[in-house]
XYZ file of C-alpha atoms in Angstrom:
120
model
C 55.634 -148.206 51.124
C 55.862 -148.995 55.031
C 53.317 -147.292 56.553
C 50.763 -146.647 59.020
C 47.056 -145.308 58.678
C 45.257 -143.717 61.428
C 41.437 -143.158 61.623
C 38.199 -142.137 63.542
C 39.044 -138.550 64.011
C 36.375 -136.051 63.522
C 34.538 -133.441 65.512
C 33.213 -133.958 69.041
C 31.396 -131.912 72.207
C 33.341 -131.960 74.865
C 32.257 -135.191 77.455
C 31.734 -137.211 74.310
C 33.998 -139.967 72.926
C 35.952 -141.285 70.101
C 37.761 -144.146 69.199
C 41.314 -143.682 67.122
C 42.554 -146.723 64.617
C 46.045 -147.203 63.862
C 46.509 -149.935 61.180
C 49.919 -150.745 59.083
C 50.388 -150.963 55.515
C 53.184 -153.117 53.998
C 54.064 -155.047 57.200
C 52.774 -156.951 60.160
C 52.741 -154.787 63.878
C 53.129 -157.926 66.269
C 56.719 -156.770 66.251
C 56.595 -153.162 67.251
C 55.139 -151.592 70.649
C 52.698 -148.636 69.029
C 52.575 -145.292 70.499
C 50.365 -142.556 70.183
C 51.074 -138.932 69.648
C 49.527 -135.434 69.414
C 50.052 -132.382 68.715
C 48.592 -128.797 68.475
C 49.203 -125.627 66.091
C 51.948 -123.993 67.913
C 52.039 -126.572 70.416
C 55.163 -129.341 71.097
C 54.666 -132.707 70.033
C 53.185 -134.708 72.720
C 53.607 -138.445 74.060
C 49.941 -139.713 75.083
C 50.396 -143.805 75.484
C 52.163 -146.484 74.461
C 51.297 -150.325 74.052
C 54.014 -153.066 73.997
C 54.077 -155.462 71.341
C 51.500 -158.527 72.962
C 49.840 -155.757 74.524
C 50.500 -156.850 77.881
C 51.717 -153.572 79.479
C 50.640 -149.957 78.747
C 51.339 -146.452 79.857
C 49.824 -143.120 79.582
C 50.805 -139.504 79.860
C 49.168 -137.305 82.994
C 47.528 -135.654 80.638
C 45.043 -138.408 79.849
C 45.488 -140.874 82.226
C 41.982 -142.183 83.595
C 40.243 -140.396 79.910
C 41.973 -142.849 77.813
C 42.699 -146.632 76.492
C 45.036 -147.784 73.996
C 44.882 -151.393 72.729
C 45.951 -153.468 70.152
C 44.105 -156.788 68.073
C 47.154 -158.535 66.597
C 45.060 -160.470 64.332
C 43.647 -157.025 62.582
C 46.775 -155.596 62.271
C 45.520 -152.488 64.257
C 46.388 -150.720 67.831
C 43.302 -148.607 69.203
C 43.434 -145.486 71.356
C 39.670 -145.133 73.033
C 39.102 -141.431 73.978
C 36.284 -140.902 76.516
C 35.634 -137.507 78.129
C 36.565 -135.381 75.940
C 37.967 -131.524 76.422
C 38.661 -129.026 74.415
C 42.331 -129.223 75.271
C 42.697 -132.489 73.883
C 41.960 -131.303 70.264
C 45.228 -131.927 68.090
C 46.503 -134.031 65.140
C 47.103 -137.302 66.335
C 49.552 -139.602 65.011
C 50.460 -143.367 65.897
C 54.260 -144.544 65.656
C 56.107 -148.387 65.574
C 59.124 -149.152 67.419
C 60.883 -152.140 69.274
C 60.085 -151.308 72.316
C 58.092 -148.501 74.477
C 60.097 -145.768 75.324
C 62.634 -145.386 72.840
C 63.283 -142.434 70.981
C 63.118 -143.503 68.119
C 60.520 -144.643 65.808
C 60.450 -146.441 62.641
C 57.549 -145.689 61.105
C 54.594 -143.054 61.587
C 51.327 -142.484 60.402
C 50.046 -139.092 58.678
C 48.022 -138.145 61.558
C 43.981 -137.903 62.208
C 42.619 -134.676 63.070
C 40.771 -134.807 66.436
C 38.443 -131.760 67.792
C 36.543 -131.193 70.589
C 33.963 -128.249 70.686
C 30.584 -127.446 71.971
């Protein structure tokens, strides 16, 4: 099964940090640009960052622009999303995606999420 993993949720005080791993099972990602996704009970799913497939260009949402950095090490098979400063509001399920290319709509393959939460 085509798949990928994510990792290194958990629970964290607000300020503090975490760092998210997105690694693929049954194929190779130096083909696909990764996003990263979350999303809250009740909430819409949200678009965070995407990283193109040599990892040369990036983008972020508002949301977490400055707080966050998503990076990839073709050679491990894994994209990265570092998550510094920490709020509350930034405690979802967070899932990573594959596609061709950032911004498409449509994704061929998605992890089954890591739960991240931030509380004091």
């Amino acid at each position: 099964q085509l798949q990928l993993v994510e990792s290194g949720g958990g629970l964290v005080q607000p300020g503090g940090s975490l760092r998210l791993s997105c690694a693929a099972s049954g194929f190779t990602l130096d083909a696909y640009a990764i996003g990263w996704f979350r999303q809250a009970p009740g909430k819409e799913r949200e678009g965070i960052s995407c990283i193109s497939t040599s990892g040369g260009s990036t983008n972020y949402a508002d949301s977490v622009k400055g707080r966050f950095t998503i990076s990839r090490d073709n050679a491990k098979n894994t994209v990265y999303l570092q998550m510094n400063s920490l709020k509350p509001e930034d405690t979802a399920v967070y899932y990573c995606a594959a596609q061709t290319l950032c911004g498409s709509n449509w994704y061929d393959y998605w992890g089954q999420g890591t739960q991240v939460t931030v509380s004091s």
